[in-house]
CSV table of C-alpha atoms and ligand atoms in Angstrom, one decimal:
chain,number,residue,atom,x,y,z
P,27,MET,CA,25.4,-35.2,16.9
P,28,LEU,CA,26.4,-36.2,20.4
P,29,ASP,CA,24.9,-39.3,22.0
P,30,ALA,CA,23.5,-39.6,25.5
P,31,GLY,CA,26.8,-41.0,26.8
P,32,GLN,CA,28.8,-38.1,25.4
P,33,LEU,CA,26.3,-35.6,26.9
P,34,ALA,CA,26.7,-37.4,30.3
P,35,ASP,CA,30.5,-37.1,30.0
P,36,TRP,CA,30.1,-33.4,29.2
P,37,GLU,CA,27.9,-32.8,32.3
P,38,ARG,CA,30.3,-34.8,34.5
P,39,ASP,CA,33.7,-33.7,33.2
P,40,GLY,CA,33.1,-30.3,31.6
P,41,PHE,CA,35.0,-31.4,28.5
P,42,LEU,CA,34.5,-33.9,25.7
P,43,VAL,CA,37.0,-35.6,23.4
P,44,VAL,CA,35.7,-36.4,19.9
P,45,PRO,CA,38.3,-38.2,17.8
P,46,GLY,CA,38.1,-37.9,14.1
P,47,ALA,CA,36.0,-34.7,14.1
P,48,ALA,CA,38.1,-33.2,11.3
P,49,GLU,CA,39.7,-34.9,8.3
P,50,THR,CA,43.5,-35.1,8.2
P,51,ASP,CA,43.4,-33.2,4.9
P,52,ALA,CA,41.4,-30.3,6.4
P,53,CYS,CA,43.9,-30.1,9.3
P,54,ARG,CA,46.7,-30.0,6.8
P,55,ALA,CA,45.0,-27.2,4.8
P,56,VAL,CA,44.7,-25.1,7.9
P,57,ILE,CA,48.3,-25.6,8.8
P,58,GLU,CA,49.4,-24.6,5.3
P,59,ARG,CA,47.2,-21.5,5.4
P,60,ALA,CA,48.8,-20.5,8.7
P,61,GLU,CA,52.2,-20.9,7.1
P,62,GLN,CA,51.1,-18.6,4.3
P,63,ILE,CA,49.9,-16.0,6.7
P,64,VAL,CA,53.2,-16.1,8.6
P,65,ALA,CA,55.1,-15.9,5.3
P,66,GLY,CA,53.3,-12.7,4.6
P,67,PHE,CA,53.7,-11.3,8.1
P,68,ASP,CA,56.3,-8.5,8.5
P,69,PRO,CA,57.5,-8.8,12.1
P,70,THR,CA,58.6,-5.1,12.0
P,71,THR,CA,54.9,-4.1,11.8
P,72,VAL,CA,54.6,-5.1,15.4
P,73,SER,CA,57.3,-2.5,16.0
P,74,VAL,CA,58.4,-4.2,19.2
P,75,PHE,CA,61.3,-6.5,19.5
P,76,SER,CA,62.1,-6.9,23.2
P,77,THR,CA,59.7,-9.1,25.1
P,78,HIS,CA,59.5,-6.3,27.7
P,79,GLU,CA,58.5,-3.9,25.1
P,80,GLN,CA,56.1,-6.4,23.6
P,81,THR,CA,54.3,-6.8,26.9
P,82,ARG,CA,54.0,-3.1,27.4
P,83,THR,CA,53.3,-1.8,24.0
P,84,SER,CA,51.5,-4.6,22.3
P,85,ASP,CA,48.3,-3.8,24.1
P,86,GLU,CA,46.9,-1.9,21.2
P,87,TYR,CA,48.1,-4.6,18.7
P,88,PHE,CA,46.5,-7.2,21.0
P,89,LEU,CA,43.4,-5.3,22.0
P,90,SER,CA,42.4,-4.4,18.4
P,91,SER,CA,42.9,-8.0,17.2
P,92,GLY,CA,39.3,-9.0,17.7
P,93,GLY,CA,38.5,-8.0,14.2
P,94,GLU,CA,41.9,-8.9,12.6
P,95,VAL,CA,44.2,-11.7,11.6
P,96,ARG,CA,47.4,-11.0,13.5
P,97,CYS,CA,50.5,-12.9,14.5
P,98,PHE,CA,51.8,-13.0,18.0
P,99,PHE,CA,55.3,-14.1,19.1
P,100,GLU,CA,56.6,-16.8,21.4
P,101,GLU,CA,58.2,-15.2,24.4
P,102,GLU,CA,61.3,-17.4,24.0
P,103,ALA,CA,61.8,-16.4,20.3
P,104,PHE,CA,63.9,-13.4,21.4
P,105,ASP,CA,67.3,-12.9,23.0
P,106,ALA,CA,68.1,-10.5,25.8
P,107,GLU,CA,68.6,-7.7,23.3
P,108,GLY,CA,65.1,-8.3,21.9
P,109,ASP,CA,66.3,-9.8,18.6
P,110,LEU,CA,64.6,-12.8,17.1
P,111,ILE,CA,66.8,-15.9,17.6
P,112,VAL,CA,64.8,-18.1,15.3
P,113,PRO,CA,63.3,-17.5,11.8
P,114,LYS,CA,59.9,-15.9,12.0
P,115,GLU,CA,58.1,-19.1,10.9
P,116,ARG,CA,59.5,-20.6,14.1
P,117,ALA,CA,58.8,-17.5,16.2
P,118,VAL,CA,55.1,-17.2,16.0
P,119,ASN,CA,53.1,-18.4,19.0
P,120,LYS,CA,49.7,-17.9,17.5
P,121,ILE,CA,47.5,-16.3,14.9
P,122,GLY,CA,44.3,-14.6,16.1
P,123,HIS,CA,41.6,-13.6,16.6
P,124,ALA,CA,39.1,-13.2,13.7
P,125,GLN,CA,40.4,-15.5,10.9
P,126,HIS,CA,37.2,-17.6,11.1
P,127,ASP,CA,35.4,-14.6,9.7
P,128,LEU,CA,38.1,-13.1,7.5
P,129,ASP,CA,39.9,-16.0,5.9
P,130,PRO,CA,38.1,-18.6,3.7
P,131,VAL,CA,40.2,-21.6,4.8
P,132,TYR,CA,39.5,-20.9,8.5
P,133,ASP,CA,35.9,-20.0,7.8
P,134,ALA,CA,35.3,-23.4,6.1
P,135,PHE,CA,37.1,-25.3,9.0
P,136,SER,CA,35.1,-23.4,11.6
P,137,ARG,CA,31.6,-23.6,10.1
P,138,THR,CA,30.7,-27.2,9.7
P,139,GLU,CA,27.6,-29.2,10.3
P,140,THR,CA,29.4,-31.2,12.9
P,141,LEU,CA,30.2,-28.1,15.0
P,142,ALA,CA,26.8,-26.6,14.5
P,143,GLY,CA,25.3,-29.8,15.7
P,144,ILE,CA,27.5,-30.0,18.7
P,145,ALA,CA,26.7,-26.4,19.7
P,146,ASP,CA,23.0,-27.2,19.4
P,147,ASP,CA,23.4,-30.4,21.5
P,148,LEU,CA,25.1,-28.3,24.2
P,149,GLY,CA,22.1,-26.0,24.3
P,150,ILE,CA,23.6,-23.0,22.6
P,151,ALA,CA,20.5,-21.6,21.0
P,152,GLU,CA,22.0,-18.7,19.2
P,153,PRO,CA,25.6,-19.6,18.5
P,154,LEU,CA,28.1,-16.8,17.6
P,155,LEU,CA,31.7,-17.5,16.7
P,156,LEU,CA,33.5,-15.1,18.8
P,157,GLN,CA,37.2,-15.8,18.5
P,158,SER,CA,39.6,-18.0,16.7
P,159,MET,CA,43.2,-18.9,17.5
P,160,HIS,CA,45.8,-21.0,15.6
P,161,ILE,CA,48.3,-22.1,18.2
P,162,PHE,CA,51.7,-23.2,17.0
P,163,LYS,CA,53.3,-24.6,20.1
P,164,GLN,CA,56.6,-24.3,18.3
P,165,PRO,CA,59.4,-26.9,18.6
P,166,ARG,CA,61.7,-26.3,21.6
P,167,ILE,CA,60.3,-22.8,22.5
P,168,GLY,CA,56.6,-23.4,22.5
P,169,GLY,CA,55.3,-21.5,25.5
P,170,GLU,CA,53.3,-22.8,28.5
P,171,VAL,CA,49.7,-21.6,28.7
P,172,THR,CA,49.1,-21.2,32.4
P,173,CYS,CA,46.0,-22.7,34.0
P,174,HIS,CA,43.0,-20.7,33.2
P,175,GLN,CA,39.2,-20.7,32.5
P,176,ASP,CA,38.1,-19.4,29.1
P,177,ALA,CA,35.2,-17.6,30.8
P,178,THR,CA,37.9,-15.3,32.3
P,179,PHE,CA,38.7,-14.0,28.9
P,180,LEU,CA,35.4,-14.4,27.1
P,181,TRP,CA,32.9,-13.4,29.7
P,182,THR,CA,29.2,-13.3,29.0
P,183,GLU,CA,26.2,-12.8,31.3
P,184,PRO,CA,25.1,-15.5,32.0
P,185,ASP,CA,28.3,-17.4,31.1
P,186,SER,CA,28.0,-19.3,27.8
P,187,VAL,CA,31.4,-19.6,26.2
P,188,VAL,CA,32.4,-23.1,24.9
P,189,GLY,CA,35.8,-23.8,23.3
P,190,LEU,CA,36.1,-26.0,20.3
P,191,TRP,CA,39.7,-27.0,20.2
P,192,PHE,CA,41.1,-29.1,17.4
P,193,ALA,CA,44.5,-30.9,17.4
P,194,LEU,CA,45.8,-30.2,13.9
P,195,GLU,CA,48.8,-32.4,14.8
P,196,ASP,CA,49.1,-35.2,17.3
P,197,ALA,CA,49.2,-33.6,20.8
P,198,THR,CA,51.3,-35.6,23.3
P,199,LEU,CA,52.9,-35.1,26.7
P,200,GLU,CA,56.2,-34.3,24.9
P,201,ASN,CA,54.9,-31.5,22.7
P,202,GLY,CA,52.6,-29.8,25.1
P,203,CYS,CA,49.1,-31.4,25.0
P,204,LEU,CA,46.1,-30.0,26.8
P,205,TRP,CA,45.5,-30.8,30.5
P,206,ALA,CA,42.1,-30.4,32.1
P,207,GLU,CA,40.5,-30.8,35.5
P,208,PRO,CA,37.6,-33.2,35.2
P,209,GLY,CA,34.5,-31.7,36.9
P,210,GLY,CA,36.3,-28.4,37.4
P,211,HIS,CA,33.6,-26.6,35.4
P,212,ARG,CA,31.4,-26.8,38.5
P,213,GLY,CA,33.7,-24.4,40.3
P,214,PRO,CA,33.4,-20.6,40.2
P,215,VAL,CA,35.0,-18.3,37.6
P,216,ARG,CA,38.1,-17.0,39.5
P,217,GLN,CA,38.9,-13.9,37.5
P,218,ARG,CA,37.7,-11.6,34.7
P,219,PHE,CA,40.1,-10.1,32.2
P,220,VAL,CA,38.8,-6.6,31.4
P,221,ARG,CA,39.8,-3.4,29.7
P,222,ALA,CA,41.1,-0.9,32.2
P,223,GLY,CA,39.5,2.0,30.4
P,224,ALA,CA,37.6,3.1,27.4
P,225,THR,CA,40.5,3.1,24.9
P,226,ASP,CA,43.0,0.4,23.8
P,227,ALA,CA,45.8,2.6,25.3
P,228,ASP,CA,44.3,2.1,28.8
P,229,GLY,CA,45.3,-1.6,28.7
P,230,THR,CA,43.9,-4.4,30.6
P,231,ARG,CA,43.6,-5.8,34.1
P,232,PHE,CA,42.4,-8.9,36.0
P,233,GLU,CA,39.4,-8.5,38.2
P,234,GLU,CA,39.3,-11.0,41.1
P,235,LEU,CA,35.9,-12.8,41.5
P,236,ASP,CA,36.7,-15.8,43.7
P,237,PRO,CA,39.8,-16.7,45.7
P,238,THR,CA,39.6,-20.4,45.1
P,239,PRO,CA,43.0,-21.3,43.6
P,240,LEU,CA,43.1,-22.9,40.1
P,241,PRO,CA,44.7,-26.4,40.1
P,242,GLU,CA,48.5,-26.4,39.7
P,243,PRO,CA,50.0,-28.8,37.2
P,244,GLY,CA,52.3,-31.5,38.7
P,245,GLU,CA,52.3,-34.7,40.6
P,246,GLY,CA,49.1,-35.5,42.4
P,247,ALA,CA,47.3,-32.6,40.8
P,248,SER,CA,43.8,-32.8,39.6
P,249,LEU,CA,44.6,-32.0,36.0
P,250,VAL,CA,44.7,-34.9,33.5
P,251,PRO,CA,46.5,-34.9,30.2
P,252,LEU,CA,44.5,-35.1,27.0
P,253,GLU,CA,46.9,-36.8,24.5
P,254,VAL,CA,45.0,-36.8,21.3
P,255,GLU,CA,45.5,-37.6,17.6
P,256,ALA,CA,45.3,-35.0,14.8
P,257,GLY,CA,41.7,-34.3,13.9
P,258,THR,CA,40.5,-34.8,17.4
P,259,LEU,CA,38.1,-32.1,18.8
P,260,VAL,CA,38.2,-31.3,22.5
P,261,VAL,CA,35.1,-29.4,23.6
P,262,LEU,CA,35.8,-27.3,26.7
P,263,HIS,CA,33.3,-25.7,29.1
P,264,GLY,CA,34.0,-22.1,29.7
P,265,ARG,CA,34.5,-22.6,33.4
P,266,LEU,CA,36.8,-25.7,33.0
P,267,PRO,CA,40.3,-25.1,34.3
P,268,HIS,CA,42.8,-26.2,31.7
P,269,TRP,CA,46.5,-25.8,31.0
P,270,SER,CA,49.2,-26.8,28.5
P,271,GLY,CA,52.9,-27.1,29.2
P,272,PRO,CA,55.9,-25.8,27.2
P,273,ASN,CA,57.0,-27.7,24.2
P,274,ARG,CA,60.7,-28.8,24.5
P,275,SER,CA,60.4,-31.5,21.9
P,276,ALA,CA,61.5,-31.3,18.2
P,277,ARG,CA,57.9,-31.4,17.0
P,278,SER,CA,55.4,-28.6,16.8
P,279,ARG,CA,51.9,-29.0,18.2
P,280,HIS,CA,49.6,-27.1,16.0
P,281,ALA,CA,46.0,-26.6,17.3
P,282,TYR,CA,43.1,-24.5,16.2
P,283,SER,CA,40.4,-23.3,18.5
P,284,VAL,CA,37.2,-21.3,17.9
P,285,HIS,CA,35.1,-20.1,20.9
P,286,VAL,CA,31.4,-19.9,20.7
P,287,ILE,CA,29.0,-17.9,22.8
P,288,ASP,CA,25.3,-17.7,23.0
P,289,GLY,CA,23.8,-14.6,21.4
P,290,ARG,CA,21.1,-14.6,24.1
P,291,ALA,CA,23.7,-13.7,26.7
P,292,GLU,CA,25.0,-10.2,27.2
P,293,TYR,CA,28.6,-9.5,25.9
P,294,PRO,CA,30.0,-6.8,28.1
P,295,ALA,CA,31.8,-3.7,26.6
P,296,ALA,CA,34.5,-4.2,29.3
P,297,ASN,CA,35.7,-7.5,27.7
P,298,TRP,CA,39.2,-7.2,26.2
P,299,LEU,CA,38.0,-8.7,22.9
P,300,GLN,CA,35.7,-6.4,20.9
P,301,ARG,CA,34.5,-6.5,17.3
P,302,PRO,CA,34.5,-3.4,15.1
P,303,ALA,CA,31.0,-2.4,14.1
P,304,ASP,CA,31.6,-3.4,10.5
P,305,LEU,CA,32.4,-7.0,11.4
P,306,PRO,CA,29.5,-8.3,13.5
P,307,LEU,CA,29.7,-11.8,15.0
P,308,ARG,CA,28.1,-14.6,13.0
P,309,GLY,CA,26.9,-18.1,13.7
P,310,PHE,CA,27.5,-21.3,11.9
F,18,FE2,FE1,41.8,-21.8,27.0
């Protein structure tokens, strides 16, 4: 699937941009499916309307989402009183985290020969599709995703996670495209995001592993923008620092990502994301 030049780019940069990896129609179908899911979403089921409350009490909603299809809000979708200031279809930040196993449209988009071939080329011998996210990056209020490494959130021993990120719409500087640090995957994992206790109610915490700061976005920074057209796949190494800015433009920036781990690696019980026993992880 990947040629020698692409594999060399991957080794050097820790990411790979593959234009045309998904058909425009397939991208459109996923966006339409997301719109249907949001249309069927009752915001009151989250039972939290202030952003403060959401941060504090959404732990269980968030922590049990590894085996569900759930909607999460944009922080800026609320006013100071905690009321939604935009219609719910403009308020959702993302859908996660198991639609690739629970929804036929996402399943079909996530399990393709192209992706299976890429995972194989990257040396993932026993690929397991761990997590999926549909990210809306809504017009005007689409939130920043601070600089991070995916291995922080999807830790395996040894580390194995690879992100398969699709632009479902054109991603530009204006609507909050990805930025990545070329070669940054050779640095250490800085933090681990773990469960603070045995139950969802115990919440989460970050465990510091290495004090090396992550790159800051801005002038002279080591992060480079990845402006890509709809249908482009960006493959991200699990240790690669990456970031995306807020969207202040009038256009959304839909993206879909699925994260793959190697079944040969250990998946710790302390990881925030856990699957219920009746929904085991599957490959391509
Ligand atoms: Fe990420």
